[in-house]
Amino acid sequence: MTTINHYKSNLRDTLFTLFEVNRIQDTVLGHPPFTTMDEQTSKEVLSAYSRFCEQELATSFAEDDRTPLSLSNDGDVTLPPGITQALNKYFDAQWNLIEQPESLGGYGAPKSIQWSCCEFQSGANPPIQSYILGNFMGKLINELGTKSQKEKYVDGLVNKRWGATMVLTEPDAGSDVGASRTKASHLKDDVWEIDGVKRFITNGDFNGPENIIHMVLARPDGAELGTKGLSLFIVPKYWVNDDGSLGERNGAYCTSIEKKMGIKASSTCEMTFGERKQCKGLLVGNVHNGIKQMFNVIEYARMAVGVKSTSTLSTAYLNSLEYAKERIQGPDLLKATDKLSPRVSIINHPDVRRLLMKQKAYAEGMRALYTFAAITQDQIQIAKASGDEDEAKRLYHVNNLLLPLVKGFSSERGFEVLGDSLQCLGGSGYCLDYPHEQYIRDQKIDS
């Protein structure tokens, strides 16, 4: 076992959960809007992407953790070479099309397939999931933006590898989003001037994409206090001209990179708007409905956290299982009084088996939980496509119940049970030779 080939996907349990337990081939696939992917195609996509994540995305997992990010005086962040190469492989193979609907040139895959693929990538190399947020933001602007906003920004996010961020937290506000003090002043039409500082902005800047689109919550002049007074703005790193070419640099800059215990390859930034030069943003949809609009992103992030927690515990368990089968230590418990009895692999010891079974139960249970939530999201779309708004509303309430469970339960138990996973390796688990110590550091951010 090495950190180079650390990732082990549980493709068998993924297929079991999707196609044997929930039978999405009957309940989801083939129903509008999911008519392009049948059972065989879905299984082929899952199998191929699982291999891709194991063989291509996972190889720089440890290297990325141990290679520092750098921040230039111009506010540009440079990533470790390994993660840049992994992102290039991801886009070159067009795996980004898994997330896109047919209308945007994608596979038209249901959420149940999308989130299963997300499990593979976030387990193989966790920061990857955040660096490809442009996939989701392109869909969001396509759904909520004005005609001009769609024409200028959707294609870049969907087809040109642009990065994207969700920009909520401020230094003095923390998780109290309603305490936001970043200001927005109207200039003309949907154009506003943005002024303020945001903190803990995941991948606020990074090299690779030619543009990064920040989705920023700010308070318009005269708006009420609290979350209801916030509006959502498209704040590009570079402005986009009418012909689609990139224009001048906007006044949104990374002013520092957080030093963290885990997910070190993700550039968690302090972002300053309007200090070095005027920063302008576009009011999303030209309507003041910021917190409701941003909740689309928050719900996506909740699922992503739960799925990542599942994946990290799952690969930790499979690595511990492999180690327990190979590590020879101590006699069989039933023959412990015989000093000449042969030494056995530690998987034969009852307490090690208990630790392994606990990991297996939680990892597979968490996978079943997020899959159930993803299928609920699929069924919402199916109900809407059929015109059954009452059923869509009912399922929407079910999804609202499930999302905090997917995020909260999986992140808490994932971190807790990872300790048992490391314990299976004894002292070796504490060493950098094995991936478990990084799993634990990377996982803590989720809870």
Coordinates of C-alpha atoms in Angstrom, one line a residue:
M1 CA 0.0 0.0 0.0
T2 CA 1.3 3.5 -0.9
T3 CA -0.2 6.9 -1.0
I4 CA 0.5 7.0 -4.8
N5 CA -2.2 4.3 -5.5
H6 CA -4.1 5.0 -2.2
Y7 CA -7.6 5.2 -3.6
K8 CA -9.9 2.1 -3.7
S9 CA -13.4 2.7 -5.0
N10 CA -16.2 0.4 -3.9
L11 CA -17.7 0.1 -7.4
R12 CA -19.5 -3.2 -6.4
D13 CA -21.4 -1.6 -3.6
T14 CA -22.2 1.5 -5.7
L15 CA -23.7 -0.7 -8.4
F16 CA -25.5 -2.8 -5.8
T17 CA -27.0 0.3 -4.1
L18 CA -28.1 1.9 -7.4
F19 CA -29.3 -1.1 -9.5
E20 CA -30.2 -3.8 -7.0
V21 CA -31.5 -2.0 -3.9
N22 CA -33.1 1.1 -5.6
R23 CA -33.5 -0.3 -9.1
I24 CA -33.0 3.1 -10.8
Q25 CA -33.2 1.2 -14.2
D26 CA -37.0 1.0 -13.4
T27 CA -37.6 4.2 -11.3
V28 CA -35.3 6.8 -12.9
L29 CA -33.6 5.8 -16.2
G30 CA -35.8 6.0 -19.3
H31 CA -38.1 8.5 -17.6
P32 CA -38.0 12.1 -18.9
P33 CA -35.7 14.0 -18.6
F34 CA -33.4 10.9 -18.2
T35 CA -34.0 9.1 -21.5
T36 CA -30.5 9.1 -22.9
M37 CA -28.8 6.8 -20.4
D38 CA -29.9 3.2 -20.0
E39 CA -28.8 0.7 -17.4
Q40 CA -25.9 -0.6 -19.5
T41 CA -24.6 2.8 -20.4
S42 CA -24.8 4.0 -16.8
K43 CA -22.8 1.0 -15.5
E44 CA -20.2 1.5 -18.2
V45 CA -19.8 5.2 -17.2
L46 CA -19.5 4.3 -13.6
S47 CA -17.0 1.6 -14.2
A48 CA -14.8 3.7 -16.5
Y49 CA -14.9 6.7 -14.2
S50 CA -14.0 4.6 -11.2
R51 CA -10.9 3.3 -13.0
F52 CA -10.0 6.8 -14.2
C53 CA -10.2 8.2 -10.6
E54 CA -8.1 5.3 -9.3
Q55 CA -5.4 5.5 -12.0
E56 CA -5.3 9.2 -12.9
L57 CA -6.8 11.5 -10.2
A58 CA -5.5 9.6 -7.2
T59 CA -1.8 9.6 -8.1
S60 CA -1.0 13.1 -6.8
F61 CA -3.0 12.8 -3.6
A62 CA 0.0 13.0 -1.2
E63 CA 2.1 15.2 -3.5
D64 CA -0.6 17.8 -3.6
D65 CA -0.8 17.8 0.2
R66 CA 2.9 18.3 0.6
T67 CA 3.6 20.9 -2.1
P68 CA 2.7 24.4 -1.0
L69 CA 0.5 26.8 -2.9
S70 CA 2.0 30.1 -3.9
L71 CA 0.5 33.6 -4.1
S72 CA 1.9 36.3 -6.3
N73 CA 1.8 40.0 -5.7
D74 CA -0.8 40.2 -8.4
G75 CA -3.2 38.0 -6.4
D76 CA -2.7 34.9 -8.6
V77 CA -2.4 31.5 -6.9
T78 CA -0.3 28.7 -8.4
L79 CA -1.3 25.1 -7.6
P80 CA 1.0 22.0 -7.2
P81 CA 1.8 20.5 -10.6
G82 CA 0.1 17.2 -9.8
I83 CA -3.3 18.6 -9.3
T84 CA -3.0 20.8 -12.4
Q85 CA -2.2 17.7 -14.4
A86 CA -5.1 15.8 -12.8
L87 CA -7.5 18.6 -13.8
N88 CA -6.2 18.6 -17.3
K89 CA -6.8 14.9 -17.6
Y90 CA -10.3 15.3 -16.2
F91 CA -11.3 17.9 -18.8
D92 CA -9.4 16.4 -21.7
A93 CA -11.3 13.1 -21.2
Q94 CA -14.5 15.2 -21.1
W95 CA -15.7 13.8 -17.8
N96 CA -17.2 17.2 -17.0
L97 CA -20.0 16.2 -19.3
I98 CA -21.4 13.9 -16.6
E99 CA -22.7 16.9 -14.8
Q100 CA -24.3 18.7 -17.7
P101 CA -27.8 18.2 -19.1
E102 CA -28.3 17.4 -22.8
S103 CA -29.3 21.0 -23.4
L104 CA -25.8 22.1 -22.6
G105 CA -24.1 19.3 -24.5
G106 CA -23.8 16.9 -21.6
Y107 CA -24.7 13.2 -20.9
G108 CA -28.0 14.1 -19.4
A109 CA -27.1 11.8 -16.4
P110 CA -29.4 11.7 -13.4
K111 CA -28.2 13.0 -10.0
S112 CA -27.9 9.4 -8.8
I113 CA -25.2 8.7 -11.4
Q114 CA -23.6 12.2 -11.0
W115 CA -23.2 11.9 -7.2
S116 CA -21.9 8.3 -7.5
C117 CA -19.2 9.6 -9.9
C118 CA -18.6 12.4 -7.4
E119 CA -17.8 9.8 -4.8
F120 CA -15.1 8.4 -6.9
Q121 CA -13.4 11.7 -7.6
S122 CA -13.6 13.2 -4.1
G123 CA -12.2 10.0 -2.6
A124 CA -9.3 9.9 -5.1
N125 CA -8.3 13.5 -4.8
P126 CA -10.7 15.7 -2.6
P127 CA -9.7 19.2 -3.9
I128 CA -10.7 18.2 -7.4
Q129 CA -14.4 18.5 -6.6
S130 CA -14.0 22.2 -5.7
Y131 CA -11.8 23.1 -8.7
I132 CA -14.5 21.9 -11.1
L133 CA -17.3 23.9 -9.5
G134 CA -17.7 25.8 -12.8
N135 CA -19.6 22.7 -14.0
F136 CA -22.4 23.5 -11.5
M137 CA -22.2 27.3 -11.8
G138 CA -22.7 27.2 -15.5
K139 CA -26.0 25.4 -15.0
L140 CA -27.0 27.8 -12.2
I141 CA -26.5 30.9 -14.4
N142 CA -28.2 29.2 -17.3
E143 CA -31.2 28.7 -15.0
L144 CA -31.3 32.0 -13.1
G145 CA -29.4 34.6 -15.2
T146 CA -30.6 37.2 -17.7
K147 CA -30.2 36.6 -21.4
S148 CA -27.0 38.6 -21.5
Q149 CA -25.5 36.9 -18.5
K150 CA -26.2 33.5 -20.0
E151 CA -24.7 34.5 -23.3
K152 CA -21.5 35.7 -21.7
Y153 CA -20.8 33.3 -18.9
V154 CA -22.5 29.9 -19.4
D155 CA -20.3 28.7 -22.3
G156 CA -17.1 29.6 -20.6
L157 CA -18.1 27.7 -17.4
V158 CA -19.5 24.7 -19.3
N159 CA -17.0 24.3 -22.2
K160 CA -13.9 26.4 -21.4
R161 CA -12.9 25.0 -18.0
W162 CA -13.6 28.3 -16.2
G163 CA -13.4 28.1 -12.4
A164 CA -16.1 29.3 -10.0
T165 CA -16.6 30.0 -6.3
M166 CA -19.4 30.5 -3.8
V167 CA -18.6 33.6 -1.8
L168 CA -20.5 33.9 1.5
T169 CA -18.3 34.1 4.6
E170 CA -16.7 37.2 6.1
P171 CA -14.0 37.6 8.7
D172 CA -16.3 39.0 11.4
A173 CA -19.5 37.1 10.4
G174 CA -18.3 33.5 10.3
S175 CA -21.2 31.2 9.7
D176 CA -23.7 34.0 10.4
V177 CA -24.3 34.8 6.7
G178 CA -26.8 37.5 7.6
A179 CA -24.1 39.5 9.3
S180 CA -22.5 40.2 5.9
R181 CA -21.2 43.7 5.5
T182 CA -19.9 43.5 1.9
K183 CA -21.7 46.4 0.0
A184 CA -23.2 46.7 -3.4
S185 CA -23.9 50.1 -5.0
H186 CA -25.9 50.4 -8.2
L187 CA -24.1 51.7 -11.2
K188 CA -26.4 51.0 -14.2
D189 CA -28.8 48.3 -15.5
D190 CA -27.6 45.0 -13.8
V191 CA -24.1 46.4 -13.0
W192 CA -23.2 47.1 -9.4
E193 CA -20.0 48.1 -7.6
I194 CA -18.9 45.5 -5.0
D195 CA -16.8 46.5 -1.9
G196 CA -15.8 44.2 1.0
V197 CA -13.7 41.3 2.2
K198 CA -14.7 37.6 2.3
R199 CA -12.9 34.8 4.0
F200 CA -12.5 31.0 3.7
I201 CA -13.4 31.2 -0.1
T202 CA -12.7 27.8 -1.5
N203 CA -10.4 28.1 -4.6
G204 CA -10.9 31.8 -4.8
D205 CA -8.0 31.9 -7.2
F206 CA -5.9 29.3 -9.0
N207 CA -3.9 28.9 -12.2
G208 CA -5.2 26.8 -15.1
P209 CA -8.6 28.4 -16.1
E210 CA -8.5 31.6 -18.1
N211 CA -11.3 33.0 -16.0
I212 CA -12.9 32.5 -12.6
I213 CA -16.5 33.5 -11.8
H214 CA -17.2 34.5 -8.2
M215 CA -20.8 34.2 -7.0
V216 CA -20.9 36.8 -4.3
L217 CA -23.5 37.7 -1.7
A218 CA -23.5 41.4 -0.9
R219 CA -25.9 43.9 0.6
P220 CA -27.3 46.6 -1.7
D221 CA -27.3 50.2 -0.3
G222 CA -30.4 50.6 1.9
A223 CA -31.3 46.9 2.0
E224 CA -32.6 45.4 5.3
L225 CA -30.3 43.6 7.7
G226 CA -30.1 39.9 7.9
T227 CA -30.1 37.3 5.1
K228 CA -33.2 38.8 3.4
G229 CA -31.3 41.9 2.6
L230 CA -28.6 40.1 0.6
S231 CA -28.4 39.9 -3.2
L232 CA -26.3 37.6 -5.4
F233 CA -23.8 38.9 -7.9
I234 CA -21.7 37.4 -10.8
V235 CA -18.2 38.8 -10.2
P236 CA -15.8 37.7 -12.9
K237 CA -12.0 37.7 -12.4
Y238 CA -11.9 39.0 -16.0
W239 CA -14.7 40.8 -17.7
V240 CA -16.2 39.1 -20.8
N241 CA -16.7 41.2 -23.9
D242 CA -19.8 41.0 -26.2
D243 CA -17.9 38.8 -28.6
G244 CA -17.0 36.3 -25.8
S245 CA -13.4 37.4 -25.6
L246 CA -11.9 38.3 -22.2
G247 CA -11.5 42.0 -21.3
E248 CA -9.9 43.8 -18.4
R249 CA -9.1 42.4 -14.9
N250 CA -11.9 43.1 -12.4
G251 CA -11.2 44.3 -8.9
A252 CA -11.6 40.9 -7.2
Y253 CA -8.2 39.7 -5.7
C254 CA -7.0 37.0 -3.5
T255 CA -5.1 38.8 -0.7
S256 CA -4.0 35.8 1.3
I257 CA -4.1 32.0 1.4
E258 CA -5.2 30.2 4.6
K259 CA -2.7 27.8 6.2
K260 CA -4.6 24.6 6.9
M261 CA -4.3 21.2 8.5
G262 CA -5.9 19.4 5.6
I263 CA -7.2 19.8 2.0
K264 CA -4.0 21.8 1.5
A265 CA -4.1 21.7 -2.3
S266 CA -7.4 23.6 -2.2
S267 CA -6.6 27.4 -2.2
T268 CA -8.8 28.7 0.6
C269 CA -8.6 32.4 0.1
E270 CA -9.2 35.7 1.6
M271 CA -10.9 37.7 -1.2
T272 CA -10.9 41.5 -1.3
F273 CA -13.3 43.3 -3.6
G274 CA -12.7 46.9 -4.6
E275 CA -9.5 47.7 -2.7
R276 CA -6.9 47.6 -5.6
K277 CA -9.3 48.8 -8.2
Q278 CA -13.0 49.1 -8.7
C279 CA -14.9 45.8 -8.5
K280 CA -18.1 45.3 -10.4
G281 CA -20.6 42.6 -10.4
L282 CA -23.8 41.6 -12.2
L283 CA -27.0 41.2 -10.2
V284 CA -28.1 37.6 -10.9
G285 CA -31.2 37.6 -13.0
N286 CA -31.4 41.3 -12.2
V287 CA -33.5 40.5 -9.2
H288 CA -32.8 40.9 -5.5
N289 CA -33.3 37.3 -4.4
G290 CA -29.8 36.4 -3.2
I291 CA -30.2 34.0 -0.3
K292 CA -32.7 31.9 -2.2
Q293 CA -30.5 31.8 -5.3
M294 CA -27.4 31.0 -3.2
F295 CA -29.3 28.1 -1.5
N296 CA -29.0 26.2 -4.8
V297 CA -25.3 26.3 -4.3
I298 CA -25.5 25.6 -0.6
E299 CA -27.6 22.5 -1.2
Y300 CA -25.1 21.3 -3.8
A301 CA -22.3 21.8 -1.3
R302 CA -24.2 19.9 1.4
M303 CA -24.4 16.9 -0.9
A304 CA -20.8 17.2 -1.9
V305 CA -19.7 17.2 1.7
G306 CA -21.7 14.1 2.6
V307 CA -20.5 12.3 -0.5
K308 CA -16.8 13.2 0.1
S309 CA -17.2 12.0 3.7
T310 CA -18.6 8.7 2.5
S311 CA -15.8 8.3 0.0
T312 CA -13.0 9.0 2.4
L313 CA -14.2 6.5 5.0
S314 CA -14.8 3.9 2.3
T315 CA -11.3 4.1 0.8
A316 CA -9.8 4.2 4.4
Y317 CA -11.8 1.1 5.2
L318 CA -10.7 -0.8 2.1
N319 CA -7.0 0.2 2.8
S320 CA -7.3 -1.0 6.4
L321 CA -8.9 -4.2 5.2
E322 CA -6.0 -4.8 2.8
Y323 CA -3.5 -4.1 5.6
A324 CA -5.3 -6.4 8.0
K325 CA -5.2 -9.3 5.6
E326 CA -1.4 -8.9 5.0
R327 CA -0.1 -7.9 8.4
I328 CA 1.1 -11.0 10.4
Q329 CA 1.1 -10.5 14.1
G330 CA 0.2 -12.6 17.1
P331 CA -1.3 -16.1 17.4
D332 CA -4.9 -17.1 16.8
L333 CA -6.9 -16.2 20.0
L334 CA -8.0 -19.8 20.4
K335 CA -4.4 -21.0 20.4
A336 CA -2.9 -18.1 22.3
T337 CA -1.7 -20.3 25.2
D338 CA 0.5 -22.3 22.8
K339 CA 3.7 -20.4 22.4
L340 CA 4.6 -22.4 19.3
S341 CA 1.3 -21.7 17.5
P342 CA 1.8 -19.9 14.2
R343 CA 1.4 -16.2 13.9
V344 CA -1.7 -15.1 11.9
S345 CA -2.8 -12.0 9.9
I346 CA -4.5 -9.5 12.2
I347 CA -7.8 -9.8 10.4
N348 CA -8.2 -13.0 12.4
H349 CA -8.2 -11.1 15.7
P350 CA -11.8 -10.4 16.9
D351 CA -11.2 -6.7 17.9
V352 CA -9.7 -5.9 14.5
R353 CA -12.7 -7.6 12.8
R354 CA -15.0 -5.5 15.0
L355 CA -13.2 -2.3 13.8
L356 CA -13.4 -3.3 10.2
M357 CA -17.1 -4.2 10.4
K358 CA -17.9 -0.9 12.0
Q359 CA -16.1 1.0 9.1
K360 CA -17.9 -1.2 6.5
A361 CA -21.3 -0.6 8.1
Y362 CA -20.9 3.2 8.3
A363 CA -19.4 3.6 4.8
E364 CA -22.0 1.5 3.1
G365 CA -24.8 3.0 5.2
M366 CA -23.7 6.5 4.3
R367 CA -23.5 5.6 0.6
A368 CA -27.1 4.3 0.8
L369 CA -28.2 7.6 2.5
Y370 CA -26.7 9.9 -0.1
T371 CA -27.9 7.7 -2.9
F372 CA -31.5 7.9 -1.5
A373 CA -31.2 11.7 -1.5
A374 CA -29.9 11.7 -5.0
I375 CA -32.7 9.5 -6.3
T376 CA -35.2 11.8 -4.6
Q377 CA -33.7 14.7 -6.5
D378 CA -34.1 12.6 -9.7
Q379 CA -37.7 12.0 -8.9
I380 CA -38.3 15.7 -8.4
Q381 CA -37.2 16.3 -12.0
I382 CA -39.3 13.4 -13.3
A383 CA -42.4 14.7 -11.5
K384 CA -41.8 18.2 -12.9
A385 CA -41.3 16.8 -16.4
S386 CA -44.6 14.9 -16.1
G387 CA -46.5 18.0 -14.9
D388 CA -47.2 16.6 -11.4
E389 CA -46.3 19.7 -9.3
D390 CA -47.9 18.3 -6.1
E391 CA -45.6 15.2 -6.2
A392 CA -42.6 17.5 -7.0
K393 CA -43.5 19.6 -4.0
R394 CA -43.8 16.6 -1.7
L395 CA -40.4 15.2 -2.9
Y396 CA -38.8 18.6 -2.5
H397 CA -39.8 18.5 1.2
V398 CA -38.3 15.0 1.5
N399 CA -35.1 16.3 -0.1
N400 CA -35.0 19.2 2.4
L401 CA -35.1 16.7 5.2
L402 CA -32.4 14.5 3.7
L403 CA -29.8 17.1 2.8
P404 CA -28.8 18.1 6.4
L405 CA -28.6 14.4 7.3
V406 CA -26.4 13.6 4.3
K407 CA -24.1 16.4 5.3
G408 CA -24.2 16.4 9.0
F409 CA -24.4 12.7 9.8
S410 CA -21.9 11.6 7.2
S411 CA -19.3 14.3 8.1
E412 CA -19.5 13.7 11.9
R413 CA -19.5 9.9 11.7
G414 CA -17.0 9.9 8.9
F415 CA -14.4 11.7 11.0
E416 CA -15.2 9.6 14.1
V417 CA -14.9 6.2 12.4
L418 CA -11.7 7.2 10.5
G419 CA -10.0 6.9 13.9
D420 CA -10.9 3.2 13.9
S421 CA -9.6 2.9 10.4
L422 CA -6.2 4.2 11.4
Q423 CA -6.3 2.1 14.6
C424 CA -6.3 -1.1 12.4
L425 CA -2.8 -0.2 11.3
G426 CA -1.5 0.4 14.8
G427 CA 1.6 2.7 14.8
S428 CA 2.0 2.4 11.1
G429 CA -1.3 4.4 10.6
Y430 CA 0.3 7.4 12.2
C431 CA 3.1 7.5 9.6
L432 CA 3.1 9.2 6.2
D433 CA 3.7 5.9 4.5
Y434 CA 0.0 5.2 4.6
P435 CA -2.8 7.6 3.6
H436 CA -4.9 7.4 6.8
E437 CA -3.3 10.4 8.6
Q438 CA -4.1 12.5 5.6
Y439 CA -7.7 11.1 5.4
I440 CA -8.3 12.3 8.9
R441 CA -6.8 15.7 8.4
D442 CA -8.7 16.2 5.1
Q443 CA -12.0 14.9 6.6
K444 CA -12.1 17.2 9.6
I445 CA -13.1 20.2 7.5
D446 CA -16.4 18.5 6.6
S447 CA -17.7 18.4 10.1

